[in-house]
CSV table of C-alpha atoms in Angstrom, one decimal:
chain,number,residue,atom,x,y,z
W,283,UNK,CA,0.0,0.0,0.0
W,284,UNK,CA,1.3,3.4,-0.9
W,285,UNK,CA,2.1,5.9,1.9
W,286,UNK,CA,-0.7,8.3,0.9
W,287,UNK,CA,-3.2,5.5,0.7
W,288,UNK,CA,-2.0,4.1,4.1
W,289,UNK,CA,-2.5,7.5,5.8
W,290,UNK,CA,-6.0,7.9,4.2
W,291,UNK,CA,-7.0,4.5,5.4
W,292,UNK,CA,-5.9,5.2,9.0
W,293,UNK,CA,-7.6,8.6,9.0
W,294,UNK,CA,-10.8,7.0,7.7
W,295,UNK,CA,-10.8,4.4,10.4
W,296,UNK,CA,-10.4,7.2,13.0
W,297,UNK,CA,-13.4,9.1,11.7
W,298,UNK,CA,-15.5,6.0,11.6
W,299,UNK,CA,-14.6,5.2,15.2
W,300,UNK,CA,-15.8,8.7,16.3
W,301,UNK,CA,-19.1,8.0,14.5
W,302,UNK,CA,-19.5,4.7,16.3
W,303,UNK,CA,-18.7,6.2,19.7
W,304,UNK,CA,-21.5,8.8,19.4
W,305,UNK,CA,-24.0,6.6,17.5
W,306,UNK,CA,-25.6,5.3,20.7
W,307,UNK,CA,-27.1,7.9,23.1
W,308,UNK,CA,-25.6,5.7,25.9
W,309,UNK,CA,-22.0,6.4,25.1
W,310,UNK,CA,-18.9,7.1,27.1
W,311,UNK,CA,-19.3,10.9,26.7
W,312,UNK,CA,-22.9,10.9,28.1
W,313,UNK,CA,-22.0,9.1,31.3
W,314,UNK,CA,-23.2,11.1,34.3
W,315,UNK,CA,-22.6,8.9,37.3
W,316,UNK,CA,-21.4,5.6,38.8
W,317,UNK,CA,-22.8,4.6,42.2
W,318,UNK,CA,-22.1,1.7,44.5
W,319,UNK,CA,-25.4,0.1,45.7
W,320,UNK,CA,-25.7,-0.8,49.4
W,321,UNK,CA,-27.8,-3.7,50.7
W,322,UNK,CA,-31.5,-2.6,51.1
W,323,UNK,CA,-33.0,0.6,49.7
W,324,UNK,CA,-31.0,3.0,47.4
W,325,UNK,CA,-33.3,5.9,46.5
W,326,UNK,CA,-32.6,8.1,43.5
W,327,UNK,CA,-33.7,11.5,42.4
W,328,UNK,CA,-32.8,15.2,42.3
W,329,UNK,CA,-33.0,15.7,46.0
W,330,UNK,CA,-29.4,15.7,47.4
W,331,UNK,CA,-30.4,13.5,50.4
W,332,UNK,CA,-30.9,10.6,48.0
W,333,UNK,CA,-28.0,8.0,48.2
W,334,UNK,CA,-28.1,8.2,44.4
W,335,UNK,CA,-28.2,12.0,43.8
W,336,UNK,CA,-29.1,12.8,40.2
W,337,UNK,CA,-29.3,16.6,39.8
W,338,UNK,CA,-31.0,16.4,36.4
W,339,UNK,CA,-33.6,13.8,37.4
W,340,UNK,CA,-37.3,14.9,36.8
W,341,UNK,CA,-38.3,14.8,40.5
W,342,UNK,CA,-36.8,15.1,44.0
W,343,UNK,CA,-37.6,11.4,44.5
W,344,UNK,CA,-37.9,9.1,41.5
W,345,UNK,CA,-37.8,5.6,43.0
W,346,UNK,CA,-35.8,3.1,44.9
W,347,UNK,CA,-33.4,0.3,43.9
W,348,UNK,CA,-33.4,-2.6,46.4
W,349,UNK,CA,-30.3,-4.7,46.6
W,350,UNK,CA,-30.7,-8.2,48.0
W,351,UNK,CA,-27.5,-10.2,47.8
W,352,UNK,CA,-26.8,-9.9,44.0
W,353,UNK,CA,-30.2,-8.9,42.7
W,354,UNK,CA,-31.7,-5.4,42.3
W,355,UNK,CA,-35.4,-4.6,42.2
W,356,UNK,CA,-36.9,-1.3,41.2
W,357,UNK,CA,-39.7,-0.2,43.6
W,358,UNK,CA,-41.8,2.9,44.3
W,359,UNK,CA,-41.0,4.4,40.9
W,360,UNK,CA,-42.8,7.6,39.8
W,361,UNK,CA,-45.3,7.3,37.0
W,362,UNK,CA,-42.9,8.5,34.3
W,363,UNK,CA,-40.3,5.9,34.9
W,364,UNK,CA,-39.9,3.2,32.3
W,365,UNK,CA,-37.7,0.2,31.9
W,366,UNK,CA,-36.9,-0.7,28.3
W,367,UNK,CA,-39.7,1.6,27.2
W,368,UNK,CA,-42.3,-0.2,29.3
W,369,UNK,CA,-43.8,-0.1,32.8
W,370,UNK,CA,-41.2,-1.2,35.4
W,371,UNK,CA,-41.3,-5.0,36.0
W,372,UNK,CA,-41.8,-6.5,39.5
W,373,UNK,CA,-39.0,-9.0,38.9
W,374,UNK,CA,-35.3,-8.2,39.6
W,375,UNK,CA,-33.6,-6.1,37.0
W,376,UNK,CA,-31.2,-7.7,34.5
W,377,UNK,CA,-27.6,-6.4,34.9
W,378,UNK,CA,-24.9,-5.8,32.3
W,379,UNK,CA,-23.7,-9.4,32.4
W,380,UNK,CA,-27.2,-10.8,31.5
W,381,UNK,CA,-28.2,-11.5,27.9
W,382,UNK,CA,-30.8,-8.7,27.9
W,383,UNK,CA,-29.9,-6.0,30.4
W,384,UNK,CA,-32.7,-3.7,31.7
W,385,UNK,CA,-32.3,0.1,31.1
W,386,UNK,CA,-34.2,2.4,33.4
W,387,UNK,CA,-35.5,5.5,31.7
W,388,UNK,CA,-35.8,8.6,34.0
W,389,UNK,CA,-36.3,11.8,32.1
W,390,UNK,CA,-33.1,12.3,30.1
W,391,UNK,CA,-31.3,9.8,32.3
W,392,UNK,CA,-30.7,6.1,31.5
W,393,UNK,CA,-29.5,3.7,34.1
W,394,UNK,CA,-28.1,0.2,34.2
W,395,UNK,CA,-27.2,-2.2,37.0
W,396,UNK,CA,-23.5,-3.4,36.8
W,397,UNK,CA,-21.8,-6.3,38.4
W,398,UNK,CA,-18.1,-6.0,39.1
W,399,UNK,CA,-16.7,-8.9,41.1
W,400,UNK,CA,-18.7,-8.9,44.4
W,401,UNK,CA,-19.7,-5.3,43.8
W,402,UNK,CA,-23.1,-4.1,42.5
W,403,UNK,CA,-23.2,-0.6,40.9
W,404,UNK,CA,-25.5,1.7,39.0
W,405,UNK,CA,-24.2,3.3,35.8
W,406,UNK,CA,-26.0,6.5,34.7
W,407,UNK,CA,-26.1,8.3,31.3
W,408,UNK,CA,-27.6,11.6,30.5
W,409,UNK,CA,-28.7,11.8,26.9
W,410,UNK,CA,-28.5,15.6,27.1
W,411,UNK,CA,-25.0,15.6,28.6
W,412,UNK,CA,-22.8,18.7,28.1
W,413,UNK,CA,-19.8,16.5,27.1
W,414,UNK,CA,-21.7,15.1,24.1
W,415,UNK,CA,-22.7,18.6,22.9
W,416,UNK,CA,-19.2,19.8,23.3
W,417,UNK,CA,-17.5,16.8,21.6
W,418,UNK,CA,-14.9,18.1,19.2
W,419,UNK,CA,-13.2,15.0,18.0
W,420,UNK,CA,-10.5,12.7,19.4
W,421,UNK,CA,-6.8,13.6,19.4
W,422,UNK,CA,-4.2,11.5,17.5
W,423,UNK,CA,-0.6,11.7,16.7
W,424,UNK,CA,0.1,12.1,12.9
W,425,UNK,CA,0.1,8.8,11.1
W,426,UNK,CA,3.7,7.5,11.0
W,427,UNK,CA,4.5,4.2,9.2
W,428,UNK,CA,7.6,3.7,11.4
W,429,UNK,CA,5.2,2.7,14.2
W,430,UNK,CA,3.9,-0.2,12.1
W,431,UNK,CA,6.2,-3.1,12.9
W,432,UNK,CA,6.4,-6.9,12.6
W,433,UNK,CA,6.6,-8.8,15.9
W,434,UNK,CA,7.3,-12.4,16.8
W,435,UNK,CA,4.5,-14.2,18.6
W,436,UNK,CA,5.0,-17.0,21.0
W,437,UNK,CA,1.8,-18.7,22.1
W,438,UNK,CA,1.4,-20.1,25.7
W,439,UNK,CA,0.2,-23.7,25.9
W,440,UNK,CA,-1.8,-23.6,28.0
W,441,UNK,CA,-2.7,-19.9,28.4
W,442,UNK,CA,-1.4,-18.2,31.5
W,443,UNK,CA,-3.7,-16.7,34.1
W,444,UNK,CA,-2.5,-13.7,36.1
W,445,UNK,CA,-4.1,-11.5,38.8
W,446,UNK,CA,-4.9,-7.9,37.9
W,447,UNK,CA,-7.4,-5.2,38.8
W,448,UNK,CA,-9.5,-2.4,37.4
W,449,UNK,CA,-9.7,1.3,38.3
W,450,UNK,CA,-12.3,0.8,41.0
W,451,UNK,CA,-10.3,-1.9,42.7
W,452,UNK,CA,-12.1,-5.0,41.5
W,453,UNK,CA,-9.7,-8.0,41.3
W,454,UNK,CA,-9.5,-9.6,37.9
W,455,UNK,CA,-8.0,-12.8,36.6
W,456,UNK,CA,-6.6,-12.1,33.1
W,457,UNK,CA,-5.8,-14.9,30.6
W,458,UNK,CA,-2.8,-14.3,28.4
W,459,UNK,CA,-2.6,-16.3,25.3
W,460,UNK,CA,1.0,-15.5,24.3
W,461,UNK,CA,3.8,-13.0,24.1
W,462,UNK,CA,4.9,-10.6,21.3
W,463,UNK,CA,8.5,-9.4,20.8
W,464,UNK,CA,9.5,-6.5,18.6
W,465,UNK,CA,12.0,-3.7,18.3
W,466,UNK,CA,10.9,-0.1,18.2
W,467,UNK,CA,13.1,3.0,17.9
W,468,UNK,CA,16.1,0.7,18.8
W,469,UNK,CA,14.4,-0.6,22.0
W,470,UNK,CA,13.7,-4.3,22.4
W,471,UNK,CA,10.1,-4.7,23.7
W,472,UNK,CA,7.8,-7.5,24.9
W,473,UNK,CA,4.1,-7.5,25.5
W,474,UNK,CA,1.8,-10.0,27.1
W,475,UNK,CA,-1.1,-10.7,24.7
W,476,UNK,CA,-4.7,-11.5,25.2
W,477,UNK,CA,-6.8,-13.3,22.6
W,478,UNK,CA,-9.5,-11.2,20.9
W,479,UNK,CA,-12.3,-12.4,18.6
W,480,UNK,CA,-10.2,-11.5,15.5
W,481,UNK,CA,-6.7,-11.8,16.8
W,482,UNK,CA,-4.8,-10.3,19.7
W,483,UNK,CA,-5.5,-7.5,22.2
W,484,UNK,CA,-2.4,-5.7,23.7
W,485,UNK,CA,-3.0,-3.5,26.7
W,486,UNK,CA,0.1,-1.3,27.1
W,487,UNK,CA,1.6,2.0,28.3
W,488,UNK,CA,4.7,3.7,27.2
W,489,UNK,CA,6.8,6.8,28.0
W,490,UNK,CA,4.4,9.2,26.3
W,491,UNK,CA,1.9,8.7,29.2
W,492,UNK,CA,4.0,11.3,31.1
W,493,UNK,CA,3.0,14.1,28.7
W,494,UNK,CA,0.8,13.2,25.8
W,495,UNK,CA,-1.1,9.9,26.1
W,496,UNK,CA,-3.6,8.7,28.7
W,497,UNK,CA,-1.7,7.6,31.9
W,498,UNK,CA,-3.9,4.5,32.3
W,499,UNK,CA,-2.5,3.1,29.0
W,500,UNK,CA,-3.9,2.3,25.6
W,501,UNK,CA,-4.8,-0.9,23.7
W,502,UNK,CA,-4.1,-2.3,20.3
W,503,UNK,CA,-6.0,-4.9,18.3
W,504,UNK,CA,-4.2,-7.1,15.8
W,505,UNK,CA,-5.0,-9.7,13.2
W,506,UNK,CA,-4.5,-13.4,13.9
W,507,UNK,CA,-0.7,-14.3,14.1
W,508,UNK,CA,0.5,-16.3,11.1
W,509,UNK,CA,3.6,-18.5,11.3
W,510,UNK,CA,4.7,-16.9,14.5
W,511,UNK,CA,4.5,-13.4,13.1
W,512,UNK,CA,2.0,-10.6,13.7
W,513,UNK,CA,1.8,-6.9,12.6
W,514,UNK,CA,1.6,-4.3,15.3
W,515,UNK,CA,0.3,-1.0,13.9
W,516,UNK,CA,0.5,1.5,16.8
W,517,UNK,CA,-1.2,4.1,14.6
W,518,UNK,CA,-4.3,2.2,15.5
W,519,UNK,CA,-3.7,2.2,19.3
W,520,UNK,CA,-6.7,3.7,21.1
W,521,UNK,CA,-7.8,4.8,24.5
W,522,UNK,CA,-9.7,2.9,27.1
W,523,UNK,CA,-13.1,4.6,28.0
W,524,UNK,CA,-11.6,5.9,31.3
W,525,UNK,CA,-9.7,8.4,29.1
W,526,UNK,CA,-13.0,10.2,28.5
W,527,UNK,CA,-14.9,9.8,31.8
W,528,UNK,CA,-14.4,9.1,35.5
W,529,UNK,CA,-17.4,6.9,35.4
W,530,UNK,CA,-15.9,3.9,33.4
W,531,UNK,CA,-14.5,0.8,35.0
W,532,UNK,CA,-11.3,0.0,32.9
W,533,UNK,CA,-8.6,-2.6,33.6
W,534,UNK,CA,-5.2,-1.4,34.8
W,535,UNK,CA,-2.3,-1.8,32.5
W,536,UNK,CA,-0.5,-5.1,33.3
W,537,UNK,CA,2.8,-4.4,35.0
W,538,UNK,CA,4.7,-6.4,32.3
W,539,UNK,CA,3.3,-4.3,29.5
W,540,UNK,CA,4.8,-1.0,30.6
W,541,UNK,CA,7.2,-0.2,27.7
W,542,UNK,CA,10.4,1.9,28.2
W,543,UNK,CA,10.0,3.6,24.8
W,544,UNK,CA,8.0,6.6,23.4
W,545,UNK,CA,5.3,5.4,21.1
W,546,UNK,CA,4.2,8.7,19.4
W,547,UNK,CA,1.5,7.0,17.4
W,548,UNK,CA,-2.2,6.4,17.8
W,549,UNK,CA,-4.6,8.2,20.1
W,550,UNK,CA,-3.5,10.9,22.5
W,551,UNK,CA,-5.2,12.3,25.6
W,552,UNK,CA,-8.7,13.4,24.9
W,553,UNK,CA,-8.6,16.8,26.6
W,554,UNK,CA,-5.1,17.9,25.5
């Protein structure tokens, strides 16, 4: 592929990603809250005394979420509340790990029960969020083909399980399918790789996190390795959702995947 065509392809991918990010009203930029639910009643509404204080809610008290062990039930909802466009069910709400999650509709707000390890949380979006209206595009380094490199891939047989965590402190067990080795700007690098539907997922950070990229790291998706080789195009490296909002629950960068090299390619910090 010629250089000009390569640059155009990457730029087109970036524009398409922006469209996908905003296509759903429940996107990372419309997030308005993340609340830990306590056993028993968790009332929500515009009144500050509610455990779940939602300043833009349509009423001082809008309802209560009752947590019993791992299930959450919506009770005492005001008349305008809907769940998936219908009257609230009497059954427990389906959470984000269920096949058909339940979305609570409260004025311009949308809410979803989350499960993170032993924790039960409530995620809140505001379809009229200021951050969506003020979205001005994502930030990227200029496309640079020197950051597209060939790496050696060594699979693990069997895959290796390692302990990790996310930004809210939930312990995770991450499965690594193999390791990639490559040289970039004269520095020998290794990354632990996770399997993705279409290839590998590499969660990494590098020296640019000090001044120009998201400190929590970025990730890169690759194609399926062939004959022990895989192409790493860091021009396609992108941010985790936590780069855009404090209300996301992203994994922390694996310690082994902290690179001692500047990778001035891919996505930069959103607000810089």
